[in-house]
C-alpha cells in the first residue's frame, strides 16, 4: 500500500480535511449523508485542485521550472489555485484562459488580480492551440517552464484523489456510495481508483458537469494513475458510475443544480457552487429519489470547492426557476 508514498509530492494544503454527517439532509433523504470538506483544503478558497497540485508542482519544482502555465475556462478554480500555489512556491504562474464563460473581473478573476497573476484570455475553444501557445510563450521567455493541463487532470494529478481515498480510510471512514462532480475527470478517476485500493465495496458516482466523453477520459486517467503507481489492475468503466448533470451546458447554472445549492445552504449552512458542486449534489438527490440509498447506507458527498466562481455570477443566476 506504499506505492503512493514513492511519488514525490509537496505539502500545499491542510490535510486531512474534515468529514462530517449532514444531519438535516440525512433526515430528509432517509439515509446517512456525509460530506468530505475539500472546500476547506487550506489554500486560496480551498477546493479539489490543491490535492492535484501537490503532485504536479512537485514535478515542476523537480524539473527546475520557474514558470508554470495552466488553462481552463475564464472562471477556472483550478487556474486560480495554480496561481496561488505557484506564488507560494516562488514560481511565476501564467494563465491562458478561454474567454468562454463569465469574463468580468469578478470571482476568480478578481482573486487573480489580487495576486498579481499574469492572465491572458484566448478566443479559442481548442486546448491543443492553448498548449501550443504555452510553448511559444515559454520559448520566448527563455525560462524553464512547466505545463499543467486543464483541471490538473493527467495521471499525476489524479493521484491527488487516490490519496484522498486513502485519507478517508485513515480517518476510519467507509461508505456504500461516494459522489463527486466530474469536470475534467481527475477527481472521479482518482477516487474510483483509490476506492478500489483503499475502500473496496464503495460505489463511486461521477456527476458530469460538462459534455466530454467521460467514460473514456476517466478510464484512461485511472489506467495512467495505476501505471504511475506500478499497479497492474483490471480497470473498467464499471468502476465508476457516471450520470449527466450538465443541463444547459458547462458553466451554465441548471434549475436542479440551483435547487441543490439552495437546499444545502438552507439545511446545513454550507455553500456549494452552481457550476460543479451544486450540479453534483443534484445528482446525489436524484439517486436518493430513485431509491439508490438504503436507510442504513453511508453516502459521502465530496465538496470540491468552487467558492471563487460563486461570486462571479449575478445573484439572479442562482434562483431555482
Ligand atoms: C475542477 C472542479 C471540479 C471537477 O474536478 P475534475 O477533477 O476537474 O473533474 C469539481 N468541483 C470544483 C469546485 C472544481 O473546481
Short mmCIF file of C-alpha atoms and ligand atoms in Angstrom, two decimals:
data_model
loop_
_atom_site.label_atom_id
_atom_site.label_comp_id
_atom_site.label_asym_id
_atom_site.label_seq_id
_atom_site.Cartn_x
_atom_site.Cartn_y
_atom_site.Cartn_z
CA UNK A 1 0.00 0.00 0.00
CA UNK A 2 3.02 2.29 -0.02
CA UNK A 3 3.09 2.73 -3.81
CA UNK A 4 1.64 6.19 -3.35
CA UNK A 5 4.40 7.29 -0.99
CA UNK A 6 7.02 6.65 -3.65
CA UNK A 7 5.69 9.51 -5.77
CA UNK A 8 7.07 12.89 -4.62
CA UNK A 9 4.56 15.47 -3.50
CA UNK A 10 4.61 18.87 -1.87
CA UNK A 11 2.54 19.96 1.07
CA UNK A 12 0.29 22.80 -0.12
CA UNK A 13 -2.93 22.34 1.82
CA UNK A 14 -4.26 21.40 5.25
CA UNK A 15 -4.94 17.69 5.29
CA UNK A 16 -6.79 15.63 6.32
CA UNK A 17 -9.88 17.67 5.51
CA UNK A 18 -12.83 17.07 7.86
CA UNK A 19 -15.61 14.54 7.21
CA UNK A 20 -18.92 15.03 8.98
CA UNK A 21 -22.53 13.95 8.83
CA UNK A 22 -25.17 16.21 7.32
CA UNK A 23 -27.94 15.60 9.85
CA UNK A 24 -30.73 17.60 8.23
CA UNK A 25 -30.06 16.35 4.70
CA UNK A 26 -29.81 12.79 6.08
CA UNK A 27 -33.23 13.13 7.72
CA UNK A 28 -34.76 14.49 4.51
CA UNK A 29 -33.28 11.72 2.36
CA UNK A 30 -33.81 8.84 4.85
CA UNK A 31 -30.19 7.79 4.68
CA UNK A 32 -26.82 8.86 6.13
CA UNK A 33 -25.14 11.58 4.12
CA UNK A 34 -21.61 12.62 4.99
CA UNK A 35 -19.56 15.38 3.44
CA UNK A 36 -15.82 15.46 2.79
CA UNK A 37 -14.78 19.08 3.19
CA UNK A 38 -12.25 19.55 0.43
CA UNK A 39 -13.66 23.07 0.22
CA UNK A 40 -11.57 23.56 3.36
CA UNK A 41 -8.33 22.29 1.84
CA UNK A 42 -6.45 25.31 3.09
CA UNK A 43 -5.02 27.14 0.05
CA UNK A 44 -6.82 30.05 -1.59
CA UNK A 45 -10.52 29.41 -1.05
CA UNK A 46 -9.91 25.66 -0.86
CA UNK A 47 -11.09 23.10 -3.38
CA UNK A 48 -10.12 19.86 -5.06
CA UNK A 49 -7.27 21.23 -7.16
CA UNK A 50 -4.99 21.55 -4.12
CA UNK A 51 -4.52 17.77 -3.89
CA UNK A 52 -3.64 17.54 -7.58
CA UNK A 53 -1.24 20.48 -7.40
CA UNK A 54 0.70 18.84 -4.57
CA UNK A 55 1.81 16.20 -7.08
CA UNK A 56 2.00 18.37 -10.20
CA UNK A 57 4.02 21.21 -8.70
CA UNK A 58 6.38 18.74 -7.01
CA UNK A 59 7.27 17.59 -10.52
CA UNK A 60 7.55 21.21 -11.73
CA UNK A 61 9.97 22.01 -8.88
CA UNK A 62 11.99 18.86 -9.51
CA UNK A 63 12.35 19.87 -13.15
CA UNK A 64 13.56 23.32 -12.11
CA UNK A 65 10.60 25.20 -13.61
CA UNK A 66 10.44 28.93 -12.94
CA UNK A 67 7.19 29.44 -14.83
CA UNK A 68 4.01 27.37 -14.56
CA UNK A 69 1.39 27.55 -17.30
CA UNK A 70 -2.13 26.31 -16.96
CA UNK A 71 -5.51 26.82 -18.58
CA UNK A 72 -9.25 26.46 -18.15
CA UNK A 73 -12.40 28.50 -18.52
CA UNK A 74 -12.34 32.19 -17.63
CA UNK A 75 -13.58 31.38 -14.11
CA UNK A 76 -11.40 28.30 -13.61
CA UNK A 77 -10.99 27.47 -9.92
CA UNK A 78 -8.04 25.31 -10.93
CA UNK A 79 -6.24 28.19 -12.64
CA UNK A 80 -6.71 30.49 -9.65
CA UNK A 81 -5.43 27.84 -7.25
CA UNK A 82 -2.45 27.12 -9.50
CA UNK A 83 -1.53 30.81 -9.31
CA UNK A 84 -1.91 30.77 -5.52
CA UNK A 85 0.27 27.67 -5.18
CA UNK A 86 2.92 28.81 -7.66
CA UNK A 87 3.29 32.13 -5.85
CA UNK A 88 3.73 30.39 -2.54
CA UNK A 89 6.43 28.19 -4.09
CA UNK A 90 8.31 31.10 -5.69
CA UNK A 91 7.30 30.26 -9.26
CA UNK A 92 5.50 32.54 -11.70
CA UNK A 93 2.09 31.37 -12.94
CA UNK A 94 0.85 32.37 -16.37
CA UNK A 95 -2.80 31.55 -17.05
CA UNK A 96 -4.12 31.15 -20.59
CA UNK A 97 -7.87 31.09 -20.12
CA UNK A 98 -10.68 30.53 -22.56
CA UNK A 99 -12.77 33.59 -22.99
CA UNK A 100 -15.98 31.49 -22.83
CA UNK A 101 -17.83 31.75 -19.55
CA UNK A 102 -18.01 34.79 -17.33
CA UNK A 103 -15.26 37.21 -18.29
CA UNK A 104 -15.89 40.13 -15.98
CA UNK A 105 -13.23 40.76 -13.37
CA UNK A 106 -15.28 39.08 -10.67
CA UNK A 107 -14.88 35.85 -8.74
CA UNK A 108 -11.66 34.02 -9.50
CA UNK A 109 -10.51 36.78 -11.87
CA UNK A 110 -10.69 39.27 -9.04
CA UNK A 111 -8.59 36.94 -6.88
CA UNK A 112 -6.03 36.57 -9.68
CA UNK A 113 -5.82 40.34 -9.92
CA UNK A 114 -5.26 40.46 -6.17
CA UNK A 115 -2.33 38.04 -6.54
CA UNK A 116 -0.91 39.98 -9.49
CA UNK A 117 -1.25 36.91 -11.72
CA UNK A 118 -0.48 37.23 -15.43
CA UNK A 119 -3.60 36.08 -17.28
CA UNK A 120 -4.46 36.03 -20.98
CA UNK A 121 -7.96 35.45 -22.32
CA UNK A 122 -7.84 33.50 -25.56
CA UNK A 123 -10.56 33.39 -28.19
CA UNK A 124 -10.22 29.70 -28.86
CA UNK A 125 -12.04 26.64 -27.64
CA UNK A 126 -9.16 24.34 -28.55
CA UNK A 127 -6.88 23.18 -25.75
CA UNK A 128 -4.40 21.98 -28.39
CA UNK A 129 -4.00 25.57 -29.57
CA UNK A 130 -3.67 26.77 -25.98
CA UNK A 131 -0.93 24.23 -25.15
CA UNK A 132 0.91 25.25 -28.34
CA UNK A 133 0.64 28.89 -27.27
CA UNK A 134 2.20 27.94 -23.90
CA UNK A 135 5.19 26.51 -25.74
CA UNK A 136 5.53 29.64 -27.85
CA UNK A 137 5.35 31.89 -24.78
CA UNK A 138 7.69 29.68 -22.77
CA UNK A 139 10.29 29.67 -25.55
CA UNK A 140 10.02 33.45 -25.89
CA UNK A 141 10.56 33.89 -22.13
CA UNK A 142 13.64 31.69 -22.24
CA UNK A 143 12.91 30.33 -18.76
CA UNK A 144 12.32 26.72 -17.75
CA UNK A 145 8.55 26.18 -17.69
CA UNK A 146 6.02 23.50 -16.75
CA UNK A 147 2.61 22.99 -18.35
CA UNK A 148 -0.36 21.80 -16.31
CA UNK A 149 -3.35 20.60 -18.33
CA UNK A 150 -6.87 21.88 -17.84
CA UNK A 151 -8.15 20.93 -14.37
CA UNK A 152 -4.80 19.35 -13.47
CA UNK A 153 -6.29 16.16 -14.88
CA UNK A 154 -3.48 13.95 -16.04
CA UNK A 155 -2.36 10.71 -14.37
CA UNK A 156 -0.04 12.52 -11.96
CA UNK A 157 -2.73 14.99 -10.82
CA UNK A 158 -5.19 12.12 -10.48
CA UNK A 159 -3.01 10.70 -7.71
CA UNK A 160 -4.29 13.53 -5.51
CA UNK A 161 -7.66 11.80 -5.29
CA UNK A 162 -6.15 8.35 -4.88
CA UNK A 163 -4.52 9.94 -1.82
CA UNK A 164 -7.92 11.32 -0.77
CA UNK A 165 -9.41 7.82 -0.76
CA UNK A 166 -6.52 6.64 1.39
CA UNK A 167 -7.05 9.61 3.70
CA UNK A 168 -10.72 8.62 4.12
CA UNK A 169 -9.70 5.12 5.07
CA UNK A 170 -7.16 6.53 7.56
CA UNK A 171 -9.98 8.62 9.01
CA UNK A 172 -11.77 5.34 9.72
CA UNK A 173 -14.50 6.05 7.21
CA UNK A 174 -16.27 3.64 4.89
CA UNK A 175 -19.17 4.26 2.58
CA UNK A 176 -21.51 2.37 0.27
CA UNK A 177 -21.54 5.35 -2.12
CA UNK A 178 -19.31 8.32 -2.90
CA UNK A 179 -20.49 11.18 -5.10
CA UNK A 180 -18.37 13.85 -6.78
CA UNK A 181 -18.54 16.29 -9.68
CA UNK A 182 -16.79 15.38 -12.90
CA UNK A 183 -15.42 18.33 -14.85
CA UNK A 184 -12.07 17.33 -16.32
CA UNK A 185 -12.07 13.84 -14.85
CA UNK A 186 -9.14 13.57 -12.44
CA UNK A 187 -11.15 13.74 -9.25
CA UNK A 188 -13.55 10.96 -10.18
CA UNK A 189 -10.77 8.83 -11.68
CA UNK A 190 -8.62 9.23 -8.56
CA UNK A 191 -11.49 8.44 -6.20
CA UNK A 192 -12.57 5.43 -8.26
CA UNK A 193 -9.03 4.04 -8.36
CA UNK A 194 -8.48 4.95 -4.71
CA UNK A 195 -11.72 3.26 -3.70
CA UNK A 196 -10.58 0.07 -5.42
CA UNK A 197 -7.35 0.20 -3.41
CA UNK A 198 -8.45 1.54 -0.04
CA UNK A 199 -12.26 1.49 0.21
CA UNK A 200 -13.39 -1.68 -1.54
CA UNK A 201 -17.14 -2.08 -1.86
CA UNK A 202 -17.74 1.64 -2.38
CA UNK A 203 -19.68 2.68 -5.49
CA UNK A 204 -18.20 5.88 -6.90
CA UNK A 205 -20.55 8.18 -8.79
CA UNK A 206 -19.27 10.90 -11.14
CA UNK A 207 -21.77 13.64 -11.86
CA UNK A 208 -20.80 15.03 -15.25
CA UNK A 209 -21.00 18.82 -15.46
CA UNK A 210 -19.51 19.06 -18.97
CA UNK A 211 -20.24 17.11 -22.14
CA UNK A 212 -16.91 15.40 -22.84
CA UNK A 213 -16.57 11.62 -23.44
CA UNK A 214 -16.02 10.95 -19.73
CA UNK A 215 -16.29 7.19 -19.92
CA UNK A 216 -13.03 7.04 -21.91
CA UNK A 217 -11.44 10.01 -20.11
CA UNK A 218 -11.99 8.55 -16.64
CA UNK A 219 -10.78 5.11 -17.61
CA UNK A 220 -7.63 6.47 -19.28
CA UNK A 221 -6.84 8.59 -16.20
CA UNK A 222 -7.40 5.62 -13.88
CA UNK A 223 -5.13 3.45 -16.02
CA UNK A 224 -2.46 6.14 -16.23
CA UNK A 225 -2.52 6.70 -12.47
CA UNK A 226 -2.38 2.94 -11.77
CA UNK A 227 0.64 2.74 -14.08
CA UNK A 228 2.43 5.53 -12.19
CA UNK A 229 1.83 3.52 -9.02
CA UNK A 230 3.26 0.41 -10.66
CA UNK A 231 -0.01 -1.46 -10.17
CA UNK A 232 -1.43 -3.91 -12.64
CA UNK A 233 -5.15 -3.81 -12.06
CA UNK A 234 -8.02 -4.64 -14.34
CA UNK A 235 -9.95 -1.43 -14.64
CA UNK A 236 -13.21 -0.92 -16.49
CA UNK A 237 -15.86 1.75 -16.99
CA UNK A 238 -17.92 -0.20 -14.41
CA UNK A 239 -15.52 1.05 -11.70
CA UNK A 240 -17.36 4.35 -11.77
CA UNK A 241 -20.96 5.29 -12.33
CA UNK A 242 -21.45 8.34 -14.50
CA UNK A 243 -24.54 10.49 -14.71
CA UNK A 244 -25.22 13.54 -16.86
CA UNK A 245 -25.96 16.63 -14.77
CA UNK A 246 -24.64 19.16 -17.28
CA UNK A 247 -28.07 20.68 -18.00
CA UNK A 248 -27.90 23.72 -20.27
CA UNK A 249 -24.10 23.43 -20.60
CA UNK A 250 -20.78 23.64 -18.80
CA UNK A 251 -20.64 26.68 -16.56
CA UNK A 252 -24.32 27.48 -17.05
CA UNK A 253 -26.41 27.02 -13.89
CA UNK A 254 -29.25 24.48 -14.09
CA UNK A 255 -32.56 24.59 -12.15
CA UNK A 256 -31.74 21.25 -10.41
CA UNK A 257 -28.26 22.45 -9.53
CA UNK A 258 -29.53 25.74 -8.15
CA UNK A 259 -32.17 23.94 -6.07
CA UNK A 260 -29.43 21.72 -4.65
CA UNK A 261 -27.25 24.76 -3.84
CA UNK A 262 -30.21 26.32 -2.02
CA UNK A 263 -31.06 23.12 -0.12
CA UNK A 264 -27.50 22.71 1.17
CA UNK A 265 -27.32 26.38 2.15
CA UNK A 266 -30.70 26.37 3.94
CA UNK A 267 -30.36 23.00 5.68
CA UNK A 268 -26.66 22.84 6.52
CA UNK A 269 -25.24 26.35 6.15
CA UNK A 270 -22.75 25.10 3.58
CA UNK A 271 -22.27 26.87 0.26
CA UNK A 272 -21.99 24.90 -2.95
CA UNK A 273 -21.38 26.45 -6.38
CA UNK A 274 -23.69 26.26 -9.41
CA UNK A 275 -21.02 25.05 -11.88
CA UNK A 276 -19.72 21.90 -10.13
CA UNK A 277 -20.79 21.01 -6.63
CA UNK A 278 -24.42 22.15 -6.93
CA UNK A 279 -24.95 20.00 -10.02
CA UNK A 280 -23.12 17.10 -8.34
CA UNK A 281 -25.29 17.37 -5.24
CA UNK A 282 -28.38 17.48 -7.51
CA UNK A 283 -27.14 14.12 -8.81
CA UNK A 284 -26.97 12.77 -5.25
CA UNK A 285 -30.55 13.99 -4.63
CA UNK A 286 -31.68 12.26 -7.83
CA UNK A 287 -30.09 8.96 -6.72
CA UNK A 288 -31.84 9.29 -3.35
CA UNK A 289 -35.20 9.89 -5.07
CA UNK A 290 -34.65 6.79 -7.20
CA UNK A 291 -34.13 4.71 -4.05
CA UNK A 292 -30.42 4.05 -4.58
CA UNK A 293 -29.61 4.56 -0.87
CA UNK A 294 -30.94 2.41 1.97
CA UNK A 295 -31.69 3.77 5.46
CA UNK A 296 -28.51 2.18 6.86
CA UNK A 297 -26.27 3.23 3.96
CA UNK A 298 -23.49 5.75 4.37
CA UNK A 299 -23.19 8.11 1.41
CA UNK A 300 -20.26 10.50 1.00
CA UNK A 301 -20.55 13.76 -0.91
CA UNK A 302 -17.24 15.33 -1.92
CA UNK A 303 -17.36 19.09 -1.54
CA UNK A 304 -14.76 20.02 -4.13
CA UNK A 305 -14.86 23.79 -3.55
CA UNK A 306 -15.84 26.42 -6.09
CA UNK A 307 -16.41 29.42 -3.83
CA UNK A 308 -14.46 31.70 -6.18
CA UNK A 309 -16.82 31.11 -9.07
CA UNK A 310 -19.87 31.62 -6.87
CA UNK A 311 -19.09 35.32 -6.68
CA UNK A 312 -18.77 35.70 -10.45
CA UNK A 313 -22.46 35.13 -11.11
CA UNK A 314 -25.25 37.65 -10.96
CA UNK A 315 -27.50 36.83 -7.96
CA UNK A 316 -30.41 36.10 -10.31
CA UNK A 317 -28.45 33.22 -11.87
CA UNK A 318 -28.89 31.30 -8.64
CA UNK A 319 -32.66 31.15 -8.37
CA UNK A 320 -34.08 27.69 -8.89
CA UNK A 321 -36.71 28.55 -11.52
C1 LIG B 1 -12.41 21.39 -11.14
C2 LIG B 1 -13.53 21.25 -10.20
C3 LIG B 1 -14.30 20.07 -10.13
C4 LIG B 1 -14.11 18.93 -11.08
O1 LIG B 1 -12.98 18.16 -10.83
P1 LIG B 1 -12.27 17.43 -12.04
O2 LIG B 1 -11.16 16.71 -11.43
O3 LIG B 1 -11.85 18.52 -12.97
O4 LIG B 1 -13.26 16.53 -12.71
C5 LIG B 1 -15.27 19.97 -9.18
N1 LIG B 1 -15.54 21.00 -8.34
C6 LIG B 1 -14.86 22.15 -8.39
C7 LIG B 1 -15.25 23.24 -7.47
C8 LIG B 1 -13.83 22.32 -9.32
O5 LIG B 1 -13.18 23.48 -9.37
#
